[in-house]
JSON list of C-alpha atoms in Angstrom, two decimals:
[
{"chain": "A", "resi": 1, "resn": "UNK", "atom": "CA", "xyz": [35.80, 252.01, -2.71]},
{"chain": "A", "resi": 2, "resn": "UNK", "atom": "CA", "xyz": [37.71, 251.57, 1.34]},
{"chain": "A", "resi": 3, "resn": "UNK", "atom": "CA", "xyz": [35.32, 249.59, 4.23]},
{"chain": "A", "resi": 4, "resn": "UNK", "atom": "CA", "xyz": [37.04, 252.93, 6.67]},
{"chain": "A", "resi": 5, "resn": "UNK", "atom": "CA", "xyz": [35.28, 251.21, 9.95]},
{"chain": "A", "resi": 6, "resn": "UNK", "atom": "CA", "xyz": [34.54, 247.66, 10.12]},
{"chain": "A", "resi": 7, "resn": "UNK", "atom": "CA", "xyz": [30.93, 246.74, 10.99]},
{"chain": "A", "resi": 8, "resn": "UNK", "atom": "CA", "xyz": [30.29, 245.67, 14.60]},
{"chain": "A", "resi": 9, "resn": "UNK", "atom": "CA", "xyz": [29.63, 242.24, 16.29]},
{"chain": "A", "resi": 10, "resn": "UNK", "atom": "CA", "xyz": [25.88, 241.95, 17.37]},
{"chain": "A", "resi": 11, "resn": "UNK", "atom": "CA", "xyz": [23.64, 239.72, 19.13]},
{"chain": "A", "resi": 12, "resn": "UNK", "atom": "CA", "xyz": [20.93, 238.39, 17.47]},
{"chain": "A", "resi": 13, "resn": "UNK", "atom": "CA", "xyz": [18.48, 240.90, 16.69]},
{"chain": "A", "resi": 14, "resn": "UNK", "atom": "CA", "xyz": [20.29, 244.11, 17.62]},
{"chain": "A", "resi": 15, "resn": "UNK", "atom": "CA", "xyz": [21.49, 246.70, 15.98]},
{"chain": "A", "resi": 16, "resn": "UNK", "atom": "CA", "xyz": [25.95, 246.09, 15.18]},
{"chain": "A", "resi": 17, "resn": "UNK", "atom": "CA", "xyz": [28.33, 247.96, 17.82]},
{"chain": "A", "resi": 18, "resn": "UNK", "atom": "CA", "xyz": [30.10, 249.70, 15.89]},
{"chain": "A", "resi": 19, "resn": "UNK", "atom": "CA", "xyz": [28.24, 250.35, 12.26]},
{"chain": "A", "resi": 20, "resn": "UNK", "atom": "CA", "xyz": [30.11, 249.76, 9.28]},
{"chain": "A", "resi": 21, "resn": "UNK", "atom": "CA", "xyz": [31.24, 252.81, 6.47]},
{"chain": "A", "resi": 22, "resn": "UNK", "atom": "CA", "xyz": [33.16, 253.04, 3.46]},
{"chain": "A", "resi": 23, "resn": "UNK", "atom": "CA", "xyz": [34.89, 255.40, 1.43]},
{"chain": "A", "resi": 24, "resn": "UNK", "atom": "CA", "xyz": [34.16, 255.84, -2.61]},
{"chain": "A", "resi": 25, "resn": "UNK", "atom": "CA", "xyz": [37.48, 255.89, -3.78]},
{"chain": "A", "resi": 26, "resn": "UNK", "atom": "CA", "xyz": [39.11, 255.39, -7.84]},
{"chain": "A", "resi": 27, "resn": "UNK", "atom": "CA", "xyz": [41.08, 253.67, -8.94]},
{"chain": "A", "resi": 28, "resn": "UNK", "atom": "CA", "xyz": [44.34, 255.42, -8.15]},
{"chain": "A", "resi": 29, "resn": "UNK", "atom": "CA", "xyz": [43.10, 256.24, -4.29]},
{"chain": "A", "resi": 30, "resn": "UNK", "atom": "CA", "xyz": [42.00, 259.42, -4.18]},
{"chain": "A", "resi": 31, "resn": "UNK", "atom": "CA", "xyz": [37.95, 259.98, -3.24]},
{"chain": "A", "resi": 32, "resn": "UNK", "atom": "CA", "xyz": [35.54, 260.45, -6.03]},
{"chain": "A", "resi": 33, "resn": "UNK", "atom": "CA", "xyz": [33.25, 263.15, -3.71]},
{"chain": "A", "resi": 34, "resn": "UNK", "atom": "CA", "xyz": [31.68, 265.33, -6.81]},
{"chain": "A", "resi": 35, "resn": "UNK", "atom": "CA", "xyz": [28.79, 261.82, -8.00]},
{"chain": "A", "resi": 36, "resn": "UNK", "atom": "CA", "xyz": [26.59, 260.39, -5.26]},
{"chain": "A", "resi": 37, "resn": "UNK", "atom": "CA", "xyz": [26.27, 257.27, -5.45]},
{"chain": "A", "resi": 38, "resn": "UNK", "atom": "CA", "xyz": [24.36, 254.17, -2.77]},
{"chain": "A", "resi": 39, "resn": "UNK", "atom": "CA", "xyz": [25.89, 251.83, -1.31]},
{"chain": "A", "resi": 40, "resn": "UNK", "atom": "CA", "xyz": [24.04, 248.51, -0.79]},
{"chain": "A", "resi": 41, "resn": "UNK", "atom": "CA", "xyz": [25.33, 246.52, 2.22]},
{"chain": "A", "resi": 42, "resn": "UNK", "atom": "CA", "xyz": [23.48, 242.65, 2.00]},
{"chain": "A", "resi": 43, "resn": "UNK", "atom": "CA", "xyz": [24.92, 239.43, 4.44]},
{"chain": "A", "resi": 44, "resn": "UNK", "atom": "CA", "xyz": [25.80, 236.92, 2.21]},
{"chain": "A", "resi": 45, "resn": "UNK", "atom": "CA", "xyz": [27.30, 233.09, 4.64]},
{"chain": "A", "resi": 46, "resn": "UNK", "atom": "CA", "xyz": [31.27, 232.30, 5.29]},
{"chain": "A", "resi": 47, "resn": "UNK", "atom": "CA", "xyz": [32.04, 229.28, 4.00]},
{"chain": "A", "resi": 48, "resn": "UNK", "atom": "CA", "xyz": [30.17, 226.52, 4.11]},
{"chain": "A", "resi": 49, "resn": "UNK", "atom": "CA", "xyz": [30.15, 225.46, 7.90]},
{"chain": "A", "resi": 50, "resn": "UNK", "atom": "CA", "xyz": [28.70, 229.26, 8.77]},
{"chain": "A", "resi": 51, "resn": "UNK", "atom": "CA", "xyz": [25.03, 229.09, 8.41]},
{"chain": "A", "resi": 52, "resn": "UNK", "atom": "CA", "xyz": [22.98, 226.18, 9.71]},
{"chain": "A", "resi": 53, "resn": "UNK", "atom": "CA", "xyz": [21.09, 226.72, 6.51]},
{"chain": "A", "resi": 54, "resn": "UNK", "atom": "CA", "xyz": [22.61, 227.07, 3.88]},
{"chain": "A", "resi": 55, "resn": "UNK", "atom": "CA", "xyz": [22.79, 231.44, 2.78]},
{"chain": "A", "resi": 56, "resn": "UNK", "atom": "CA", "xyz": [19.51, 232.25, 2.85]},
{"chain": "A", "resi": 57, "resn": "UNK", "atom": "CA", "xyz": [19.62, 232.44, 6.09]},
{"chain": "A", "resi": 58, "resn": "UNK", "atom": "CA", "xyz": [21.69, 235.97, 6.42]},
{"chain": "A", "resi": 59, "resn": "UNK", "atom": "CA", "xyz": [19.38, 238.65, 6.99]},
{"chain": "A", "resi": 60, "resn": "UNK", "atom": "CA", "xyz": [20.42, 242.09, 6.83]},
{"chain": "A", "resi": 61, "resn": "UNK", "atom": "CA", "xyz": [17.08, 244.66, 8.55]},
{"chain": "A", "resi": 62, "resn": "UNK", "atom": "CA", "xyz": [17.27, 248.37, 8.51]},
{"chain": "A", "resi": 63, "resn": "UNK", "atom": "CA", "xyz": [18.71, 251.05, 5.97]},
{"chain": "A", "resi": 64, "resn": "UNK", "atom": "CA", "xyz": [20.39, 248.42, 3.93]},
{"chain": "A", "resi": 65, "resn": "UNK", "atom": "CA", "xyz": [21.09, 251.96, 0.77]},
{"chain": "A", "resi": 66, "resn": "UNK", "atom": "CA", "xyz": [22.18, 254.06, 1.14]},
{"chain": "A", "resi": 67, "resn": "UNK", "atom": "CA", "xyz": [23.23, 257.00, -0.24]},
{"chain": "A", "resi": 68, "resn": "UNK", "atom": "CA", "xyz": [27.26, 258.60, -0.25]},
{"chain": "A", "resi": 69, "resn": "UNK", "atom": "CA", "xyz": [27.57, 262.56, 0.48]},
{"chain": "A", "resi": 70, "resn": "UNK", "atom": "CA", "xyz": [31.56, 264.00, -0.23]},
{"chain": "A", "resi": 71, "resn": "UNK", "atom": "CA", "xyz": [32.16, 260.46, -0.69]},
{"chain": "A", "resi": 72, "resn": "UNK", "atom": "CA", "xyz": [31.43, 258.58, 2.04]},
{"chain": "A", "resi": 73, "resn": "UNK", "atom": "CA", "xyz": [28.56, 256.18, 2.65]},
{"chain": "A", "resi": 74, "resn": "UNK", "atom": "CA", "xyz": [27.79, 255.74, 6.86]},
{"chain": "A", "resi": 75, "resn": "UNK", "atom": "CA", "xyz": [25.13, 253.29, 7.64]},
{"chain": "A", "resi": 76, "resn": "UNK", "atom": "CA", "xyz": [23.62, 253.68, 10.72]},
{"chain": "A", "resi": 77, "resn": "UNK", "atom": "CA", "xyz": [21.05, 251.24, 11.92]},
{"chain": "A", "resi": 78, "resn": "UNK", "atom": "CA", "xyz": [22.10, 247.70, 10.30]},
{"chain": "A", "resi": 79, "resn": "UNK", "atom": "CA", "xyz": [20.64, 244.42, 11.92]},
{"chain": "A", "resi": 80, "resn": "UNK", "atom": "CA", "xyz": [20.41, 240.83, 12.29]},
{"chain": "A", "resi": 81, "resn": "UNK", "atom": "CA", "xyz": [18.22, 238.43, 12.80]},
{"chain": "A", "resi": 82, "resn": "UNK", "atom": "CA", "xyz": [19.67, 235.65, 11.56]},
{"chain": "A", "resi": 83, "resn": "UNK", "atom": "CA", "xyz": [20.99, 232.79, 13.51]},
{"chain": "A", "resi": 84, "resn": "UNK", "atom": "CA", "xyz": [24.64, 232.25, 15.26]},
{"chain": "A", "resi": 85, "resn": "UNK", "atom": "CA", "xyz": [27.53, 231.94, 12.23]},
{"chain": "A", "resi": 86, "resn": "UNK", "atom": "CA", "xyz": [29.89, 233.13, 10.10]},
{"chain": "A", "resi": 87, "resn": "UNK", "atom": "CA", "xyz": [29.03, 235.29, 7.52]},
{"chain": "A", "resi": 88, "resn": "UNK", "atom": "CA", "xyz": [31.09, 238.17, 6.05]},
{"chain": "A", "resi": 89, "resn": "UNK", "atom": "CA", "xyz": [29.42, 241.81, 4.97]},
{"chain": "A", "resi": 90, "resn": "UNK", "atom": "CA", "xyz": [29.32, 242.56, 0.93]},
{"chain": "A", "resi": 91, "resn": "UNK", "atom": "CA", "xyz": [28.49, 246.03, -1.13]},
{"chain": "A", "resi": 92, "resn": "UNK", "atom": "CA", "xyz": [27.69, 246.66, -3.84]},
{"chain": "A", "resi": 93, "resn": "UNK", "atom": "CA", "xyz": [27.89, 249.88, -5.14]},
{"chain": "A", "resi": 94, "resn": "UNK", "atom": "CA", "xyz": [25.68, 251.81, -7.70]},
{"chain": "A", "resi": 95, "resn": "UNK", "atom": "CA", "xyz": [25.87, 255.82, -9.60]},
{"chain": "A", "resi": 96, "resn": "UNK", "atom": "CA", "xyz": [23.31, 258.02, -9.33]},
{"chain": "A", "resi": 97, "resn": "UNK", "atom": "CA", "xyz": [23.08, 259.51, -13.12]},
{"chain": "A", "resi": 98, "resn": "UNK", "atom": "CA", "xyz": [22.08, 262.82, -12.60]},
{"chain": "A", "resi": 99, "resn": "UNK", "atom": "CA", "xyz": [19.89, 263.07, -15.98]},
{"chain": "A", "resi": 100, "resn": "UNK", "atom": "CA", "xyz": [18.78, 260.26, -18.03]},
{"chain": "A", "resi": 101, "resn": "UNK", "atom": "CA", "xyz": [20.16, 256.94, -18.33]},
{"chain": "A", "resi": 102, "resn": "UNK", "atom": "CA", "xyz": [19.89, 253.54, -15.81]},
{"chain": "A", "resi": 103, "resn": "UNK", "atom": "CA", "xyz": [23.21, 252.87, -13.69]},
{"chain": "A", "resi": 104, "resn": "UNK", "atom": "CA", "xyz": [26.92, 252.00, -12.96]},
{"chain": "A", "resi": 105, "resn": "UNK", "atom": "CA", "xyz": [27.82, 249.30, -11.09]},
{"chain": "A", "resi": 106, "resn": "UNK", "atom": "CA", "xyz": [30.70, 247.80, -8.81]},
{"chain": "A", "resi": 107, "resn": "UNK", "atom": "CA", "xyz": [31.75, 244.83, -6.16]},
{"chain": "A", "resi": 108, "resn": "UNK", "atom": "CA", "xyz": [33.67, 244.32, -3.12]}
]
């Protein structure tokens, strides 16, 4: 998958000024729009000096698990209460299967 809109900056306790959206693609760059996926967003510290208290201080709130529609996953209400620092967004992909058995996962 690819990040089509990168998250914008935010102040602690406020919604991100720009909410991210993800395009689900195959390995050739073609949009995959026939299968529904769940994309999970999380926040991690970026480097040793980025997070005062280790990775546990990165706290992403809002609807962090969003289903794709037509190959696009759009987040709408992400925010953080993490202290000022350097953070990275992480997006994990889970495939929803129409009938029986587990999920497929990927990470970006």
